[in-house]
Coordinates of N, CA and C and ligand atoms in Angstrom, one line a residue:
M1 N -1.8 9.6 1.9 CA -2.0 8.2 1.7 C -1.8 7.4 3.0
K2 N -2.7 6.5 3.2 CA -2.7 5.7 4.5 C -1.8 4.5 4.3
C3 N -1.1 4.2 5.3 CA -0.2 3.0 5.3 C -1.0 1.7 5.2
P4 N -0.7 0.9 4.2 CA -1.4 -0.4 4.1 C -1.1 -1.4 5.2
Y5 N -0.1 -1.1 6.0 CA 0.3 -2.0 7.1 C -0.4 -1.6 8.4
C6 N -0.4 -0.3 8.7 CA -0.9 0.1 10.0 C -2.0 1.1 9.9
G7 N -2.3 1.7 8.7 CA -3.4 2.6 8.6 C -3.0 4.1 9.0
N8 N -1.7 4.2 9.4 CA -1.2 5.6 9.8 C -1.1 6.4 8.5
E9 N -1.3 7.7 8.7 CA -1.1 8.7 7.5 C 0.4 8.7 7.2
M10 N 0.7 8.5 5.9 CA 2.1 8.4 5.5 C 2.6 9.8 5.1
R11 N 3.9 10.0 5.1 CA 4.5 11.2 4.7 C 5.0 11.1 3.3
E12 N 4.6 12.1 2.5 CA 5.1 12.1 1.1 C 6.5 12.7 1.0
G13 N 7.3 12.0 0.1 CA 8.6 12.5 0.0 C 9.3 11.9 -1.3
K14 N 10.6 12.0 -1.3 CA 11.2 11.5 -2.5 C 12.4 10.6 -2.1
I15 N 12.7 9.6 -2.9 CA 13.9 8.8 -2.8 C 14.8 9.3 -3.9
C16 N 16.0 9.7 -3.4 CA 17.0 10.3 -4.4 C 18.3 9.5 -4.4
A17 N 18.8 9.3 -5.6 CA 20.1 8.8 -5.8 C 21.1 9.9 -5.7
I18 N 22.2 9.8 -5.0 CA 23.1 10.9 -4.8 C 24.4 10.5 -5.5
G19 N 25.0 11.5 -6.2 CA 26.2 11.3 -6.9 C 26.0 11.2 -8.4
S20 N 27.0 11.4 -9.2 CA 26.8 11.4 -10.6 C 26.7 10.0 -11.1
G21 N 25.7 9.8 -12.1 CA 25.5 8.5 -12.7 C 24.8 7.5 -11.8
A22 N 24.3 8.0 -10.6 CA 23.7 7.1 -9.7 C 22.3 6.7 -10.2
A23 N 21.9 5.6 -9.9 CA 20.6 5.1 -10.4 C 19.9 4.4 -9.3
L24 N 18.6 4.5 -9.3 CA 17.7 3.7 -8.4 C 17.3 2.5 -9.2
E25 N 17.5 1.3 -8.7 CA 17.1 0.1 -9.5 C 16.4 -0.9 -8.6
W26 N 15.4 -1.4 -9.3 CA 14.6 -2.5 -8.7 C 15.1 -3.8 -9.2
K27 N 15.4 -4.8 -8.3 CA 16.0 -6.0 -8.7 C 15.1 -7.2 -8.2
E28 N 14.9 -8.1 -9.1 CA 14.3 -9.4 -8.8 C 15.0 -10.5 -9.4
R29 N 14.7 -11.7 -9.1 CA 15.4 -12.8 -9.8 C 15.2 -12.7 -11.3
G30 N 16.3 -12.5 -12.0 CA 16.2 -12.5 -13.5 C 15.7 -11.2 -14.1
E31 N 15.3 -10.2 -13.3 CA 14.7 -9.0 -13.8 C 15.2 -7.8 -13.0
A32 N 15.5 -6.7 -13.8 CA 15.9 -5.5 -13.1 C 15.5 -4.3 -14.0
F33 N 15.0 -3.3 -13.3 CA 14.8 -2.1 -14.1 C 15.0 -0.8 -13.2
R34 N 15.5 0.2 -13.9 CA 15.8 1.4 -13.2 C 14.6 2.2 -13.0
L35 N 14.5 2.7 -11.8 CA 13.3 3.5 -11.4 C 13.4 4.9 -11.9
N36 N 14.6 5.4 -12.0 CA 14.7 6.8 -12.3 C 15.2 7.1 -13.7
T37 N 15.1 6.2 -14.7 CA 15.5 6.5 -16.0 C 14.5 6.2 -17.1
E38 N 13.3 5.7 -16.6 CA 12.2 5.5 -17.6 C 11.9 6.9 -18.1
P39 N 11.8 7.0 -19.5 CA 11.6 8.4 -20.1 C 10.3 9.0 -19.5
K40 N 9.3 8.3 -19.3 CA 8.0 8.9 -18.8 C 8.2 9.4 -17.4
M41 N 9.0 8.7 -16.6 CA 9.3 9.1 -15.2 C 10.2 10.3 -15.1
V42 N 11.2 10.3 -16.0 CA 12.2 11.4 -15.9 C 11.4 12.7 -16.3
A43 N 10.4 12.6 -17.1 CA 9.7 13.8 -17.5 C 8.9 14.4 -16.3
V44 N 8.5 13.6 -15.4 CA 7.7 14.1 -14.3 C 8.5 14.3 -13.0
M45 N 9.7 13.8 -13.0 CA 10.5 14.0 -11.8 C 11.9 14.5 -12.2
N46 N 12.7 14.9 -11.3 CA 14.0 15.4 -11.7 C 15.1 14.4 -11.7
G47 N 14.9 13.4 -12.6 CA 16.0 12.5 -12.9 C 16.4 11.5 -11.9
D48 N 17.0 12.0 -10.8 CA 17.6 11.0 -9.8 C 16.7 10.8 -8.6
C49 N 15.5 11.3 -8.7 CA 14.5 11.2 -7.6 C 13.2 10.5 -8.0
T50 N 12.6 9.8 -7.1 CA 11.3 9.3 -7.4 C 10.4 9.5 -6.2
S51 N 9.2 9.8 -6.4 CA 8.3 10.1 -5.3 C 7.9 8.8 -4.5
G52 N 7.6 9.0 -3.3 CA 7.2 7.9 -2.5 C 6.6 8.3 -1.2
Y53 N 6.1 7.3 -0.4 CA 5.5 7.6 0.9 C 6.2 6.8 1.9
R54 N 6.3 7.4 3.1 CA 7.1 6.8 4.2 C 6.2 6.7 5.4
C55 N 6.1 5.5 6.0 CA 5.4 5.3 7.3 C 6.5 5.4 8.4
E56 N 6.3 6.3 9.3 CA 7.3 6.5 10.4 C 7.2 5.3 11.4
K57 N 5.9 4.8 11.5 CA 5.7 3.8 12.5 C 6.2 2.4 12.0
C58 N 5.9 2.0 10.8 CA 6.4 0.7 10.3 C 7.8 0.8 9.7
K59 N 8.3 2.0 9.5 CA 9.6 2.1 8.8 C 9.6 1.5 7.5
K60 N 8.5 1.8 6.7 CA 8.4 1.3 5.4 C 8.3 2.5 4.4
I61 N 8.8 2.3 3.2 CA 8.7 3.3 2.2 C 8.0 2.7 0.9
I62 N 7.0 3.4 0.4 CA 6.3 2.9 -0.8 C 6.6 3.8 -1.9
L63 N 7.1 3.2 -3.0 CA 7.4 4.0 -4.2 C 6.4 3.8 -5.3
E64 N 6.2 4.9 -6.1 CA 5.4 4.8 -7.3 C 6.4 4.8 -8.5
Y65 N 6.1 3.9 -9.4 CA 7.0 3.9 -10.6 C 6.2 4.1 -11.9
E66 N 5.0 4.6 -11.8 CA 4.3 5.0 -13.0 C 3.5 6.2 -12.7
Ligands
ZN101 ZN1 2.6 1.8 8.8

């Protein structure tokens, strides 16, 4: 995947929550949802991790949640 900011090739990896009961959560004003507990997502990844892409140049990480 190419970085949408600089066009550099991004590295594929995972964001993981470490520790028991840990969750990855997206928060916005008045809205929040857990990234690693959606049933559909848990089925395709191992619970506390979610796939993503990292740009070493921009220091940005892009996550997929579907
Ligand atoms: Zn970039």
